[in-house]
mmCIF file of C-alpha atoms and ligand atoms in Angstrom:
data_model
loop_
_atom_site.group_PDB
_atom_site.id
_atom_site.type_symbol
_atom_site.label_atom_id
_atom_site.label_comp_id
_atom_site.label_asym_id
_atom_site.label_seq_id
_atom_site.Cartn_x
_atom_site.Cartn_y
_atom_site.Cartn_z
ATOM 1 C CA MET W 1 -4.707 2.131 -44.050
ATOM 2 C CA LYS W 2 -4.363 4.339 -40.730
ATOM 3 C CA LYS W 3 -8.058 5.115 -39.100
ATOM 4 C CA LYS W 4 -9.095 8.266 -38.421
ATOM 5 C CA LYS W 5 -9.368 9.228 -34.887
ATOM 6 C CA THR W 6 -12.953 10.317 -34.467
ATOM 7 C CA LYS W 7 -15.050 8.550 -31.772
ATOM 8 C CA ILE W 8 -15.072 9.488 -28.487
ATOM 9 C CA TYR W 9 -14.752 7.225 -25.495
ATOM 10 C CA PHE W 10 -16.003 6.717 -21.570
ATOM 11 C CA ALA W 11 -14.927 4.372 -19.156
ATOM 12 C CA SER W 12 -14.807 4.666 -15.233
ATOM 13 C CA ASP W 13 -14.266 2.723 -11.904
ATOM 14 C CA ALA W 14 -10.956 0.450 -12.875
ATOM 15 C CA HIS W 15 -9.844 0.643 -8.963
ATOM 16 C CA LEU W 16 -6.873 0.194 -9.907
ATOM 17 C CA GLY W 17 -4.783 -1.018 -6.686
ATOM 18 C CA ALA W 18 -7.323 -2.201 -5.310
ATOM 19 C CA ARG W 19 -6.514 -5.443 -2.845
ATOM 20 C CA PHE W 20 -9.804 -6.698 -3.924
ATOM 21 C CA HIS W 21 -9.104 -7.518 -7.692
ATOM 22 C CA GLU W 22 -7.904 -11.492 -7.826
ATOM 23 C CA ASP W 23 -5.255 -11.223 -10.255
ATOM 24 C CA PRO W 24 -4.575 -7.075 -10.225
ATOM 25 C CA LEU W 25 -2.156 -7.062 -12.952
ATOM 26 C CA ALA W 26 -4.472 -8.951 -15.662
ATOM 27 C CA VAL W 27 -7.259 -5.759 -14.617
ATOM 28 C CA GLU W 28 -4.486 -3.886 -15.833
ATOM 29 C CA ARG W 29 -3.259 -5.771 -18.802
ATOM 30 C CA LYS W 30 -6.659 -6.224 -20.120
ATOM 31 C CA LEU W 31 -7.840 -2.253 -19.720
ATOM 32 C CA THR W 32 -4.310 -1.680 -21.561
ATOM 33 C CA ARG W 33 -4.506 -4.108 -24.358
ATOM 34 C CA TRP W 34 -8.652 -2.109 -25.123
ATOM 35 C CA LEU W 35 -6.227 1.362 -25.243
ATOM 36 C CA GLU W 36 -4.749 -0.355 -27.834
ATOM 37 C CA SER W 37 -7.399 -1.456 -29.348
ATOM 38 C CA ILE W 38 -8.962 1.964 -29.681
ATOM 39 C CA ARG W 39 -6.030 3.923 -29.819
ATOM 40 C CA GLN W 40 -6.955 4.295 -34.281
ATOM 41 C CA GLU W 41 -9.755 5.688 -33.619
ATOM 42 C CA ALA W 42 -9.742 7.851 -30.003
ATOM 43 C CA ALA W 43 -10.629 10.988 -30.207
ATOM 44 C CA ALA W 44 -10.787 11.845 -26.594
ATOM 45 C CA ILE W 45 -11.223 8.980 -23.610
ATOM 46 C CA TYR W 46 -13.386 10.256 -20.652
ATOM 47 C CA PHE W 47 -12.752 8.198 -17.431
ATOM 48 C CA LEU W 48 -15.257 8.686 -15.376
ATOM 49 C CA GLY W 49 -14.026 8.415 -12.249
ATOM 50 C CA ASP W 50 -12.097 5.571 -9.501
ATOM 51 C CA MET W 51 -10.023 4.221 -12.636
ATOM 52 C CA PHE W 52 -7.411 3.814 -9.373
ATOM 53 C CA ASP W 53 -8.907 2.528 -5.877
ATOM 54 C CA TYR W 54 -6.995 5.092 -4.246
ATOM 55 C CA TRP W 55 -4.479 7.803 -5.519
ATOM 56 C CA TYR W 56 -3.271 10.200 -3.575
ATOM 57 C CA GLU W 57 0.022 12.281 -4.713
ATOM 58 C CA TYR W 58 2.415 14.648 -3.111
ATOM 59 C CA LYS W 59 5.068 17.556 -4.176
ATOM 60 C CA TYR W 60 7.186 14.786 -5.664
ATOM 61 C CA VAL W 61 6.205 11.214 -5.056
ATOM 62 C CA VAL W 62 3.624 9.038 -6.922
ATOM 63 C CA PRO W 63 1.801 5.984 -5.989
ATOM 64 C CA LYS W 64 3.386 3.175 -6.806
ATOM 65 C CA GLY W 65 2.156 1.306 -9.979
ATOM 66 C CA PHE W 66 -0.803 1.245 -12.842
ATOM 67 C CA THR W 67 2.962 1.614 -15.159
ATOM 68 C CA ARG W 68 0.630 -0.414 -17.817
ATOM 69 C CA PHE W 69 -2.053 2.281 -17.549
ATOM 70 C CA LEU W 70 0.099 5.092 -18.057
ATOM 71 C CA GLY W 71 2.255 4.050 -20.362
ATOM 72 C CA LYS W 72 -0.505 3.627 -22.659
ATOM 73 C CA VAL W 73 -2.563 6.515 -21.589
ATOM 74 C CA ALA W 74 0.942 8.933 -22.309
ATOM 75 C CA GLU W 75 1.204 6.871 -25.348
ATOM 76 C CA LEU W 76 -2.606 7.599 -26.890
ATOM 77 C CA SER W 77 -2.279 12.033 -25.344
ATOM 78 C CA ASP W 78 1.089 11.647 -27.050
ATOM 79 C CA GLU W 79 -0.803 10.679 -30.864
ATOM 80 C CA GLY W 80 -2.861 13.237 -29.868
ATOM 81 C CA VAL W 81 -5.985 11.980 -27.741
ATOM 82 C CA ASP W 82 -7.723 14.284 -26.156
ATOM 83 C CA VAL W 83 -7.460 12.355 -22.768
ATOM 84 C CA HIS W 84 -9.215 13.206 -19.675
ATOM 85 C CA PHE W 85 -9.663 12.211 -15.604
ATOM 86 C CA PHE W 86 -12.658 12.525 -13.566
ATOM 87 C CA THR W 87 -11.836 12.050 -10.240
ATOM 88 C CA GLY W 88 -14.070 9.262 -8.094
ATOM 89 C CA ASN W 89 -14.780 8.868 -4.387
ATOM 90 C CA HIS W 90 -11.499 6.561 -4.985
ATOM 91 C CA ASP W 91 -8.708 8.821 -6.266
ATOM 92 C CA ILE W 92 -10.094 12.780 -5.105
ATOM 93 C CA TRP W 93 -6.853 13.217 -5.038
ATOM 94 C CA MET W 94 -4.814 13.751 -8.147
ATOM 95 C CA PHE W 95 -3.339 17.039 -8.615
ATOM 96 C CA ASP W 96 -0.974 18.481 -10.914
ATOM 97 C CA TYR W 97 1.194 15.021 -11.848
ATOM 98 C CA LEU W 98 -1.908 13.315 -14.817
ATOM 99 C CA PRO W 99 -1.950 16.796 -16.562
ATOM 100 C CA LYS W 100 1.374 17.314 -16.300
ATOM 101 C CA GLU W 101 2.659 14.184 -17.260
ATOM 102 C CA LEU W 102 -0.704 13.049 -19.508
ATOM 103 C CA GLY W 103 -1.031 15.771 -20.978
ATOM 104 C CA ALA W 104 -4.572 15.066 -18.941
ATOM 105 C CA THR W 105 -7.256 17.087 -17.951
ATOM 106 C CA ILE W 106 -8.570 16.891 -15.162
ATOM 107 C CA HIS W 107 -12.431 17.041 -13.739
ATOM 108 C CA ARG W 108 -13.406 16.921 -9.908
ATOM 109 C CA ASP W 109 -17.847 18.159 -11.131
ATOM 110 C CA THR W 110 -19.797 17.400 -13.064
ATOM 111 C CA LEU W 111 -19.141 18.043 -16.861
ATOM 112 C CA THR W 112 -21.542 19.509 -19.340
ATOM 113 C CA VAL W 113 -19.836 19.137 -22.935
ATOM 114 C CA ASP W 114 -21.194 19.678 -26.977
ATOM 115 C CA LEU W 115 -19.324 16.059 -28.391
ATOM 116 C CA LEU W 116 -19.678 16.265 -31.959
ATOM 117 C CA GLY W 117 -23.383 17.622 -32.145
ATOM 118 C CA LYS W 118 -25.010 16.076 -28.448
ATOM 119 C CA ARG W 119 -24.671 17.395 -25.820
ATOM 120 C CA PHE W 120 -23.468 15.548 -22.716
ATOM 121 C CA PHE W 121 -23.392 15.733 -19.154
ATOM 122 C CA LEU W 122 -20.765 14.248 -17.467
ATOM 123 C CA GLY W 123 -19.683 12.689 -14.029
ATOM 124 C CA HIS W 124 -18.964 10.464 -11.942
ATOM 125 C CA GLY W 125 -21.908 9.827 -10.227
ATOM 126 C CA ASP W 126 -21.608 10.744 -6.442
ATOM 127 C CA GLU W 127 -21.282 14.612 -6.834
ATOM 128 C CA VAL W 128 -25.026 13.980 -7.222
ATOM 129 C CA ASP W 129 -25.661 11.405 -4.846
ATOM 130 C CA PHE W 130 -27.575 14.107 -2.060
ATOM 131 C CA ARG W 131 -29.105 11.093 0.083
ATOM 132 C CA SER W 132 -26.695 10.342 2.880
ATOM 133 C CA ARG W 133 -25.402 13.278 4.884
ATOM 134 C CA SER W 134 -22.708 10.823 6.514
ATOM 135 C CA PHE W 135 -21.211 10.445 2.577
ATOM 136 C CA ARG W 136 -22.259 14.009 1.609
ATOM 137 C CA PHE W 137 -20.045 15.038 5.156
ATOM 138 C CA LEU W 138 -16.905 12.861 3.943
ATOM 139 C CA ARG W 139 -16.761 13.963 0.946
ATOM 140 C CA ALA W 140 -16.933 18.011 1.092
ATOM 141 C CA LEU W 141 -14.092 16.561 3.713
ATOM 142 C CA PHE W 142 -12.026 15.028 1.482
ATOM 143 C CA ARG W 143 -12.192 17.782 -1.444
ATOM 144 C CA ASN W 144 -11.287 20.603 0.815
ATOM 145 C CA LYS W 145 -8.342 22.016 0.462
ATOM 146 C CA PHE W 146 -6.880 22.229 4.240
ATOM 147 C CA CYS W 147 -7.649 18.898 5.344
ATOM 148 C CA GLN W 148 -5.584 17.862 1.812
ATOM 149 C CA TRP W 149 -2.814 19.509 3.032
ATOM 150 C CA LEU W 150 -3.598 18.360 6.663
ATOM 151 C CA PHE W 151 -2.957 15.117 5.675
ATOM 152 C CA ALA W 152 -0.664 15.046 2.688
ATOM 153 C CA GLY W 153 1.868 15.824 6.328
ATOM 154 C CA ILE W 154 1.035 12.497 7.561
ATOM 155 C CA HIS W 155 3.854 9.938 6.688
ATOM 156 C CA PRO W 156 2.024 7.588 3.537
ATOM 157 C CA ARG W 157 3.515 4.570 5.834
ATOM 158 C CA TRP W 158 0.292 5.376 6.876
ATOM 159 C CA THR W 159 -2.216 6.747 4.901
ATOM 160 C CA PHE W 160 -1.967 4.334 2.129
ATOM 161 C CA GLY W 161 -2.031 1.357 4.006
ATOM 162 C CA PHE W 162 -5.429 2.971 6.353
ATOM 163 C CA ALA W 163 -6.890 3.467 3.262
ATOM 164 C CA LEU W 164 -6.697 0.793 1.040
ATOM 165 C CA GLY W 165 -7.540 -1.656 4.415
ATOM 166 C CA TRP W 166 -10.941 0.485 4.146
ATOM 167 C CA SER W 167 -11.539 -0.065 0.520
ATOM 168 C CA LEU W 168 -11.182 -3.693 1.448
ATOM 169 C CA ASN W 169 -13.312 -3.921 4.116
ATOM 170 C CA SER W 170 -15.949 -2.021 3.022
ATOM 171 C CA ARG W 171 -16.395 -4.150 0.491
ATOM 172 C CA LYS W 172 -15.898 -7.451 1.876
ATOM 173 C CA ASN W 173 -19.299 -5.871 4.846
ATOM 174 C CA GLY W 174 -21.089 -4.683 1.724
ATOM 175 C CA LEU W 175 -20.625 -1.077 3.263
ATOM 176 C CA GLN W 176 -19.745 0.177 -0.350
ATOM 177 C CA LYS W 177 -23.001 0.995 -1.878
ATOM 178 C CA GLU W 178 -21.649 0.714 -5.052
ATOM 179 C CA TYR W 179 -20.395 -2.092 -5.812
ATOM 180 C CA ALA W 180 -23.458 -3.787 -3.703
ATOM 181 C CA ILE W 181 -26.642 -2.939 -4.851
ATOM 182 C CA LYS W 182 -28.475 -3.877 -7.939
ATOM 183 C CA TYR W 183 -29.945 -1.756 -10.102
ATOM 184 C CA GLN W 184 -33.016 0.254 -8.656
ATOM 185 C CA GLY W 185 -35.115 0.101 -10.969
ATOM 186 C CA GLU W 186 -36.400 3.863 -12.532
ATOM 187 C CA ASP W 187 -38.247 5.180 -9.433
ATOM 188 C CA SER W 188 -35.417 4.404 -7.493
ATOM 189 C CA GLU W 189 -32.514 4.740 -8.953
ATOM 190 C CA TYR W 190 -30.632 8.058 -7.697
ATOM 191 C CA LEU W 191 -28.872 8.458 -11.094
ATOM 192 C CA VAL W 192 -31.761 8.134 -12.640
ATOM 193 C CA LEU W 193 -34.350 10.790 -10.648
ATOM 194 C CA PHE W 194 -31.182 13.060 -10.636
ATOM 195 C CA ALA W 195 -31.694 12.766 -14.534
ATOM 196 C CA LYS W 196 -34.779 13.412 -14.567
ATOM 197 C CA LYS W 197 -34.459 16.415 -12.555
ATOM 198 C CA TYR W 198 -31.857 17.750 -14.392
ATOM 199 C CA LEU W 199 -34.125 17.533 -17.883
ATOM 200 C CA LYS W 200 -36.601 19.997 -16.403
ATOM 201 C CA THR W 201 -34.592 22.443 -16.126
ATOM 202 C CA HIS W 202 -32.131 21.278 -19.157
ATOM 203 C CA PRO W 203 -34.137 19.620 -21.677
ATOM 204 C CA ASP W 204 -30.868 20.468 -24.210
ATOM 205 C CA ILE W 205 -29.034 17.573 -22.976
ATOM 206 C CA ASN W 206 -29.117 14.101 -25.241
ATOM 207 C CA PHE W 207 -26.486 12.116 -22.690
ATOM 208 C CA PHE W 208 -26.073 12.151 -19.644
ATOM 209 C CA ILE W 209 -22.906 9.721 -18.784
ATOM 210 C CA PHE W 210 -22.100 8.023 -14.781
ATOM 211 C CA GLY W 211 -20.247 5.535 -13.229
ATOM 212 C CA HIS W 212 -19.526 4.763 -9.525
ATOM 213 C CA ARG W 213 -22.626 2.231 -9.577
ATOM 214 C CA HIS W 214 -20.809 -0.460 -11.255
ATOM 215 C CA ILE W 215 -23.900 -1.669 -13.560
ATOM 216 C CA LEU W 216 -24.583 -0.941 -16.935
ATOM 217 C CA LEU W 217 -27.628 1.024 -17.566
ATOM 218 C CA ASP W 218 -28.600 2.335 -20.897
ATOM 219 C CA LEU W 219 -31.844 3.986 -20.280
ATOM 220 C CA MET W 220 -34.476 5.940 -22.613
ATOM 221 C CA LEU W 221 -35.558 9.524 -20.600
ATOM 222 C CA THR W 222 -36.995 11.372 -23.285
ATOM 223 C CA ARG W 223 -37.053 10.935 -27.085
ATOM 224 C CA THR W 224 -33.891 13.033 -27.236
ATOM 225 C CA SER W 225 -31.826 12.175 -23.944
ATOM 226 C CA ARG W 226 -30.307 8.724 -22.431
ATOM 227 C CA LEU W 227 -28.559 7.897 -19.374
ATOM 228 C CA LEU W 228 -25.898 5.227 -19.759
ATOM 229 C CA ILE W 229 -24.081 4.055 -16.532
ATOM 230 C CA THR W 230 -20.436 3.026 -17.682
ATOM 231 C CA GLY W 231 -19.981 -0.675 -15.302
ATOM 232 C CA ASP W 232 -16.814 -0.791 -14.645
ATOM 233 C CA TRP W 233 -13.197 -2.722 -15.369
ATOM 234 C CA MET W 234 -14.534 -5.046 -12.562
ATOM 235 C CA GLN W 235 -16.765 -7.570 -13.528
ATOM 236 C CA PHE W 236 -18.073 -6.154 -16.950
ATOM 237 C CA PHE W 237 -14.544 -4.260 -18.936
ATOM 238 C CA SER W 238 -17.504 -2.267 -20.210
ATOM 239 C CA TYR W 239 -16.895 1.516 -21.857
ATOM 240 C CA VAL W 240 -19.234 3.934 -23.882
ATOM 241 C CA VAL W 241 -18.855 4.990 -27.482
ATOM 242 C CA TRP W 242 -19.902 7.521 -29.208
ATOM 243 C CA ASP W 243 -19.177 8.490 -33.041
ATOM 244 C CA GLY W 244 -20.977 11.797 -33.701
ATOM 245 C CA GLU W 245 -24.015 8.671 -34.698
ATOM 246 C CA ARG W 246 -24.710 5.748 -31.827
ATOM 247 C CA LEU W 247 -23.718 5.877 -29.008
ATOM 248 C CA ALA W 248 -23.358 2.045 -27.680
ATOM 249 C CA LEU W 249 -22.559 0.377 -24.219
ATOM 250 C CA GLU W 250 -20.306 -2.476 -24.976
ATOM 251 C CA GLN W 251 -18.133 -5.051 -23.244
ATOM 252 C CA PHE W 252 -14.083 -5.196 -24.183
ATOM 253 C CA GLU W 253 -13.220 -9.203 -25.154
ATOM 254 C CA ASP W 254 -10.053 -9.817 -26.468
HETATM 255 MN MN1 MN R 301 -16.602 5.566 -6.881
#
């Protein structure tokens, strides 16, 4: 019997295409198997950012690779699954290709949305990181329309090599904090601090879900509110699933 499409899924940070994946195809295949495994039950999927390690699309050209992943997402979308992509700090430059090709909705900022009776606050996680001036500056620069237009004028021979090399080096040097730093605890983790503060003015949020930090976290904030961090598809192969009654952080196993 065909199962009903009633569940909502959240996943992030596969960093597809990253040079630091030992076996990039294996990661993509595993991700694709996960999508196949939830295909029958998924009503919607929210990819919470950094699914691609680097993505820049031009008017007529998109990056090489990711065919299995994109093909599977297309298949799900064609079957009626509601697909959402949040831009992360690595794949900011998604424009109209994924909406046109996959029927996906792109989110460039945090989103408050009611799903199966509860209120969710979703984001990649970097949007609410106001700690570092240089990070804030880069984020504003990368999101600036004029800068994007200028950048698009540079031949991708230069920009792709640079971007992928930068990502690899910052990982090697431990500069890319989002991968390297362990859970900081309830009183220091900036996403926890953000959520607690946000709840004071928005007590109606039931679930905060973020990616970006590459940690698994499921934290009770108040009697009616929880914060979850989705882990990643590099170390954890993890995702969050919501069926209207139970919200769970799980790891995919074949
Ligand atoms: Mn990120």
